[in-house]
mmCIF file of C-alpha atoms in Angstrom:
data_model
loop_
_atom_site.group_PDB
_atom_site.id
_atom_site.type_symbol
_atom_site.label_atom_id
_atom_site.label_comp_id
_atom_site.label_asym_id
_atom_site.label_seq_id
_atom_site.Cartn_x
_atom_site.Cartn_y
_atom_site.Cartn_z
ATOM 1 C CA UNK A 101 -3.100 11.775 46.427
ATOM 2 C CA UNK A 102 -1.143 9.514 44.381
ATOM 3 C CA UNK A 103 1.174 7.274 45.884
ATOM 4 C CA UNK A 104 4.861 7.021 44.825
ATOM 5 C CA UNK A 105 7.120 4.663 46.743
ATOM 6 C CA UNK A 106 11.073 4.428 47.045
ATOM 7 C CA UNK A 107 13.059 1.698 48.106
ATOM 8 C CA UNK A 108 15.095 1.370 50.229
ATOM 9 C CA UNK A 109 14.618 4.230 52.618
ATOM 10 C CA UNK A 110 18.410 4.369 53.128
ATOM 11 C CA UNK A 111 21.335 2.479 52.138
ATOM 12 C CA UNK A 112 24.324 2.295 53.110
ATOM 13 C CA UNK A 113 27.701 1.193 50.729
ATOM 14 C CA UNK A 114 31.453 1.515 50.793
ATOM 15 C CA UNK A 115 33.487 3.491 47.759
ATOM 16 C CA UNK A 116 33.784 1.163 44.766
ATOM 17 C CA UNK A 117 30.225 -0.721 45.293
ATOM 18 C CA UNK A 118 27.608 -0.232 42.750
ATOM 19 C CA UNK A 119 23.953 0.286 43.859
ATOM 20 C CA UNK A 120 20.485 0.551 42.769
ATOM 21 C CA UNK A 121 17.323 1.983 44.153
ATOM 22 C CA UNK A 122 13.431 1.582 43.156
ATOM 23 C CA UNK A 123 10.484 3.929 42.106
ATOM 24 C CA UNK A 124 7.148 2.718 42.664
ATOM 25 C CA UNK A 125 4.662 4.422 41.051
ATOM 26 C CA UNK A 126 1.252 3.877 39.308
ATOM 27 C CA UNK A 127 1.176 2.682 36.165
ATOM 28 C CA UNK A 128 -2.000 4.074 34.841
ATOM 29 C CA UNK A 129 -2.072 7.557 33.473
ATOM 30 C CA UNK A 130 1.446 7.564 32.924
ATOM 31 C CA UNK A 131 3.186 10.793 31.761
ATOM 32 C CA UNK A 132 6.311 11.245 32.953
ATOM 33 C CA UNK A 133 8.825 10.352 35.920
ATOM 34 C CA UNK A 134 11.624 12.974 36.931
ATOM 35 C CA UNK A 135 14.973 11.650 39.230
ATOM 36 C CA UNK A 136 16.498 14.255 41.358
ATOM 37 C CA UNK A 137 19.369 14.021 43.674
ATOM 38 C CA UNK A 138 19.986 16.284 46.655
ATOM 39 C CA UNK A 139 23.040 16.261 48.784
ATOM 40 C CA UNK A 140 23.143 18.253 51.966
ATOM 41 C CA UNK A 141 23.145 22.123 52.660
ATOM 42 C CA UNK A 142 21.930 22.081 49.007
ATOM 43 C CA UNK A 143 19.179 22.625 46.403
ATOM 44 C CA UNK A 144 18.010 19.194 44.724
ATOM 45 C CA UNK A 145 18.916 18.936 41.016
ATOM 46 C CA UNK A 146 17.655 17.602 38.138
ATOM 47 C CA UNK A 147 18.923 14.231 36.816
ATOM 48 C CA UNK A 148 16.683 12.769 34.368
ATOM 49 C CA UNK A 149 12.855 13.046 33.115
ATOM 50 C CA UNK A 150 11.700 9.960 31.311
ATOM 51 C CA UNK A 151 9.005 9.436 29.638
ATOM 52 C CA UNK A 152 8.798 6.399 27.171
ATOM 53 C CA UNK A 153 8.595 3.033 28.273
ATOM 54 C CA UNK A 154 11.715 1.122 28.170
ATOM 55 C CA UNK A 155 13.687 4.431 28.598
ATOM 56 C CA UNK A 156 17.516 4.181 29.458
ATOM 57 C CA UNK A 157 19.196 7.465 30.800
ATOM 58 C CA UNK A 158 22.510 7.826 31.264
ATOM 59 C CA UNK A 159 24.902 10.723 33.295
ATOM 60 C CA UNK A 160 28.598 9.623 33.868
ATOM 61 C CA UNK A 161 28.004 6.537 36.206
ATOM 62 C CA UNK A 162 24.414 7.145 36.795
ATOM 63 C CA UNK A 163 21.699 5.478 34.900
ATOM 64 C CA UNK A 164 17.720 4.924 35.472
ATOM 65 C CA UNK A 165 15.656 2.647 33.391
ATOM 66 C CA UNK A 166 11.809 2.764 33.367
ATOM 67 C CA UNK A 167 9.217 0.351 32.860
ATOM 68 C CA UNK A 168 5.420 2.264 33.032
ATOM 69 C CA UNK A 169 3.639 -0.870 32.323
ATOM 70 C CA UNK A 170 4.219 -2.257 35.682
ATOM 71 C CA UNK A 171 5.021 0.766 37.076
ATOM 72 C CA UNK A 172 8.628 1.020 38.385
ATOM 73 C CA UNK A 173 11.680 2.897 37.793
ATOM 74 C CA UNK A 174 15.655 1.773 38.639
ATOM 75 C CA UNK A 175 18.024 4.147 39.331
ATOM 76 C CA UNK A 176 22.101 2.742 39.770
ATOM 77 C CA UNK A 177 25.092 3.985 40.416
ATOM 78 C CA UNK A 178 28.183 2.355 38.993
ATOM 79 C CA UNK A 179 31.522 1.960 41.564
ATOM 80 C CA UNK A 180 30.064 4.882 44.184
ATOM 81 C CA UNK A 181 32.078 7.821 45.638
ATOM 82 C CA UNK A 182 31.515 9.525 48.251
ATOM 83 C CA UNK A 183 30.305 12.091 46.682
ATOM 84 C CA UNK A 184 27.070 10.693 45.400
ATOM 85 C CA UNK A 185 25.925 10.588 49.026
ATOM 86 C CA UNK A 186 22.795 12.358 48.728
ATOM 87 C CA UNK A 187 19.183 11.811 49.052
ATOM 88 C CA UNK A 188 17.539 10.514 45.567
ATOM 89 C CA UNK A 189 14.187 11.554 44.890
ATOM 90 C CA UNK A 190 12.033 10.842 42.270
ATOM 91 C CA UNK A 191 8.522 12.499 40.817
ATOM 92 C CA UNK A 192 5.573 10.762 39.124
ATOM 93 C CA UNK A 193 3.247 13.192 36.835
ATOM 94 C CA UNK A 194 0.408 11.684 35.778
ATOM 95 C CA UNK A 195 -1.932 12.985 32.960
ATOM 96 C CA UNK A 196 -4.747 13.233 34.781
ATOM 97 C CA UNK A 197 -3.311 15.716 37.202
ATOM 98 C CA UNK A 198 -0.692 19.196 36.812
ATOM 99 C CA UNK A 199 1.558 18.503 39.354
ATOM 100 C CA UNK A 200 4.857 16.384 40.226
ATOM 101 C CA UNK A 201 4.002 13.745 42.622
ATOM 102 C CA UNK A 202 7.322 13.084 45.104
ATOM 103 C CA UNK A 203 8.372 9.599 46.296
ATOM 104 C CA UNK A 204 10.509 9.807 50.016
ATOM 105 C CA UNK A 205 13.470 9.646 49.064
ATOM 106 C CA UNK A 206 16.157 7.219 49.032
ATOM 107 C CA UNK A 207 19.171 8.328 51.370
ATOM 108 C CA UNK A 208 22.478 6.884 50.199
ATOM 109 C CA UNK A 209 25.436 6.989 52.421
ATOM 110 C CA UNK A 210 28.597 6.114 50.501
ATOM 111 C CA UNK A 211 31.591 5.605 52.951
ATOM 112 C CA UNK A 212 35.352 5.938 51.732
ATOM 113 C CA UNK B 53 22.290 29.112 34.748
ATOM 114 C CA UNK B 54 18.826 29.226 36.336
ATOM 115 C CA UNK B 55 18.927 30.558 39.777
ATOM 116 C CA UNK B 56 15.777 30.572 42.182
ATOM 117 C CA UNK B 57 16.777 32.173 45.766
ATOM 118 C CA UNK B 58 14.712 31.888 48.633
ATOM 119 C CA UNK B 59 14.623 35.213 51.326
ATOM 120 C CA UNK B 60 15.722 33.234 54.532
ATOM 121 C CA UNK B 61 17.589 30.391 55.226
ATOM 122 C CA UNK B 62 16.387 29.965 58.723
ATOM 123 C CA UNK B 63 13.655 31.451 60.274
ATOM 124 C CA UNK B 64 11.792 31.549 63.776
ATOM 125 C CA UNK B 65 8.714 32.673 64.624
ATOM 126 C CA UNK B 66 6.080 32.531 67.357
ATOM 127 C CA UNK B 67 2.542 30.969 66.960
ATOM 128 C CA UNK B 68 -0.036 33.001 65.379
ATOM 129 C CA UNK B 69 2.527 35.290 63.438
ATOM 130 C CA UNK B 70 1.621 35.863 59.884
ATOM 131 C CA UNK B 71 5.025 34.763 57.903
ATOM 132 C CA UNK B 72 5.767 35.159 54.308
ATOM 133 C CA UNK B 73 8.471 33.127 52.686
ATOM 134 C CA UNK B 74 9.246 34.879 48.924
ATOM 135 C CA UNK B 75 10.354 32.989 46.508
ATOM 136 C CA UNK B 76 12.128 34.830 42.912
ATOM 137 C CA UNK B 77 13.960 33.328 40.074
ATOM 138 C CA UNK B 78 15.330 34.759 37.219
ATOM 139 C CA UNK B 79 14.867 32.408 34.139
ATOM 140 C CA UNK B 80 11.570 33.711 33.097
ATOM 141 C CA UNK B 81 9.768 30.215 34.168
ATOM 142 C CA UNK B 82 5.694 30.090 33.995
ATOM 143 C CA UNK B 83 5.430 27.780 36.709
ATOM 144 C CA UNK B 84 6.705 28.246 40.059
ATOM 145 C CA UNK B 85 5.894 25.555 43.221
ATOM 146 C CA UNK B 86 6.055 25.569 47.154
ATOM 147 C CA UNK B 87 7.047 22.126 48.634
ATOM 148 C CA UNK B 88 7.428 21.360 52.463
ATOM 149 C CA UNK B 89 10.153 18.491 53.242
ATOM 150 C CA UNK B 90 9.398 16.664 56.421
ATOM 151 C CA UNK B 91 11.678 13.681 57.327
ATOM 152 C CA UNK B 92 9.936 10.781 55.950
ATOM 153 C CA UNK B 93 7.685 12.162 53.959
ATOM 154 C CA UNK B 94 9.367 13.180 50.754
ATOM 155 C CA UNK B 95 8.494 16.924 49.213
ATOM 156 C CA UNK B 96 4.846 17.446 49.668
ATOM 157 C CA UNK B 97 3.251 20.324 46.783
ATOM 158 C CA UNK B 98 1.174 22.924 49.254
ATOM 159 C CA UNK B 99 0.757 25.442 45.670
ATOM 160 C CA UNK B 100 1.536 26.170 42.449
ATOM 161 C CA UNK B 101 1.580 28.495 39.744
ATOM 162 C CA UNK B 102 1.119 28.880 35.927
ATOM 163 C CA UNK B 103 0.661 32.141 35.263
ATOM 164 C CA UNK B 104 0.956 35.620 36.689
ATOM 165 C CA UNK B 105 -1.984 35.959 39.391
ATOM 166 C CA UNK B 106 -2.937 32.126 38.933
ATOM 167 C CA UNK B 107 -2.452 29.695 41.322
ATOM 168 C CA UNK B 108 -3.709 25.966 42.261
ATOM 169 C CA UNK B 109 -3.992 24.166 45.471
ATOM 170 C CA UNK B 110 -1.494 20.791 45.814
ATOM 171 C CA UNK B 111 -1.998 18.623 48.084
ATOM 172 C CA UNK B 112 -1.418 20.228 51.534
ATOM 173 C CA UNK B 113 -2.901 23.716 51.346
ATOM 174 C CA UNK B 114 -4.629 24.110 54.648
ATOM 175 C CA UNK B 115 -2.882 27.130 56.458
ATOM 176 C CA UNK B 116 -1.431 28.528 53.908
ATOM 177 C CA UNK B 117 -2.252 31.060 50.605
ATOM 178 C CA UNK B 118 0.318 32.376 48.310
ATOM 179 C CA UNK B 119 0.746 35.569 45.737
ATOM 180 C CA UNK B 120 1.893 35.828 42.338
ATOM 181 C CA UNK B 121 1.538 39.510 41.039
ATOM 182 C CA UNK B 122 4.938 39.207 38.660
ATOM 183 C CA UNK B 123 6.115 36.218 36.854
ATOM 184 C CA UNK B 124 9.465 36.113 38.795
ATOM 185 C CA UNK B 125 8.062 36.372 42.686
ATOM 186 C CA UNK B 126 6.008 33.345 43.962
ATOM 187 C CA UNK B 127 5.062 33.836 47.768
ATOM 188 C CA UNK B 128 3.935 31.702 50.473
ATOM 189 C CA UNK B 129 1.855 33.277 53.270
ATOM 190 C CA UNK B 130 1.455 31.718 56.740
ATOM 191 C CA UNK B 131 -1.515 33.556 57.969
ATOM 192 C CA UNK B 132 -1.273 32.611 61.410
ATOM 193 C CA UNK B 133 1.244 30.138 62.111
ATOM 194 C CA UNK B 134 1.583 27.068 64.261
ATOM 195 C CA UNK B 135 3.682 24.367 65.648
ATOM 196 C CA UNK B 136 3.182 21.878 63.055
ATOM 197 C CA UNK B 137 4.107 24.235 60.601
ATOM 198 C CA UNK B 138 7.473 23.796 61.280
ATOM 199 C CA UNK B 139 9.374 23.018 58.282
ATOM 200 C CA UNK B 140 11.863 22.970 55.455
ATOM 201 C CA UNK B 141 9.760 24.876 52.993
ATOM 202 C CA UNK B 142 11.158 24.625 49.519
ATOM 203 C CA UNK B 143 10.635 26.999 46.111
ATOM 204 C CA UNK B 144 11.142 25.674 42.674
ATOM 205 C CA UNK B 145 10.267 26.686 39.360
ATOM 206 C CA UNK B 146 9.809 25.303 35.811
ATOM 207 C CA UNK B 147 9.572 26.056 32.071
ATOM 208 C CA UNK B 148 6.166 25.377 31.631
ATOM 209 C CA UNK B 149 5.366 21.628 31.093
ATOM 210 C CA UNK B 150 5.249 17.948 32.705
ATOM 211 C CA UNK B 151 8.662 17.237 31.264
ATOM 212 C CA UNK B 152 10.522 20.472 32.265
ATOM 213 C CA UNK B 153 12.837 19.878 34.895
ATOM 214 C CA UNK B 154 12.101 21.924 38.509
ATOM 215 C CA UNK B 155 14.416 23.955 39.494
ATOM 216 C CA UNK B 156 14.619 24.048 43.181
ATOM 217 C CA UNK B 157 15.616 27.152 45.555
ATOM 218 C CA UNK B 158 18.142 26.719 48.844
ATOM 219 C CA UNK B 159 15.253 25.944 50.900
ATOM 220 C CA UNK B 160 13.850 27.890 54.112
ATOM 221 C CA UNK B 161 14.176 26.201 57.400
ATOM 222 C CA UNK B 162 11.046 27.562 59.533
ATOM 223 C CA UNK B 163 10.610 26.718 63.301
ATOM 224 C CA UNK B 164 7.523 28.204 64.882
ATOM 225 C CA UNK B 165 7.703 28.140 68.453
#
């Protein structure tokens, strides 16, 4: 089982503050890394897939970088509402294996 | 809009029932996955599926089996259930390769008593 780490678990911030979270994954075999976010009482959705090294993604005041030589990925969020509160997940696939590997999630709690 | 629905929400049952959780969506997707969410420990792959009738252990498969017999229906048997089975249990489904995007289902909340 391959073993993809997020940090921090959880994290709290107030409205306005901008915030970033890390993806820990192994860097050999690299194929792709997928960022999901799921809020509460819903289904988690899609936010990026990246798969180059050096990869910027971008969605309104969301952005992930990616670096698969060492093995990390950045997710932030610029001037948080409270609506990004949500658990952030993100998936290693490796090419060795056929399946999405999931990290445990990092919960962010943005208060007003 | 790609929709995958799940048949319960919630769900109780007693030890040693046989449950089935059914999975369908409607974007004709070749793969389709069961995850279990337990706090802490992120989604966890039990199957998958590529094809009609095929199907592929992930990484916790012990006590359960699943059914594909049409492209759109992906199903997760319980053959005899038990405690530590309880569970979010979540369906997703994708395009067909590493960079297609899952699409996840509501989730089914199982507590085996």
């Amino acid at each position: 089982i391959l073993n993809v780490e997020q940090s921090p678990q959880s994290l709290h911030v107030q409205e306005g503050d901008s915030t970033n979270f890390t993806c820990s994954f192994p860097s050999s075999n690299f194929y792709a890394l997928h960022w999901y976010r799921w809020e509460t009482a819903k289904s988690p959705e899609a936010l990026f897939v990246m798969t180059l090294n050096g990869d910027e993604k971008k969605k309104g005041r969301i952005s992930a970088t990616l670096n698969t030589k060492e093995g990390y990925s950045y997710l932030y969020i610029k001037g948080s509402q409270p609506e990004d509160s949500a658990t952030y997940l993100c998936a290693f696939y490796n090419n060795a294996g056929n399946m999405l590997t999931f990290g445990g999630g990092t919960r962010l709690m943005v208060k007003p | 809009d790609v929709k995958v629905t799940q048949s319960s929400r919630y769900l109780v049952k007693r030890t040693g029932e046989k449950v089935f959780l059914e999975c369908v969506q409607d974007m004709d997707h070749e793969n389709m996955f069961w995850y279990r969410q337990d706090p802490g420990l992120g989604l966890r792959l039990i199957y998958f599926s590529y094809d009609v009738k095929m199907k592929e252990k992930g990484d916790i498969p012990e006590g359960y089996s699943v059914s594909r017999e049409k492209k759109e229906r992906f199903s997760l048997i319980l053959e005899s259930a038990s405690t530590n089975q309880t569970s979010m249990y979540l369906c997703a489904s994708s395009l067909r390769g590493e960079t297609d995007t899952q699409y996840f289902g509501p989730g089914t909340r199982l507590t085996v008593l």
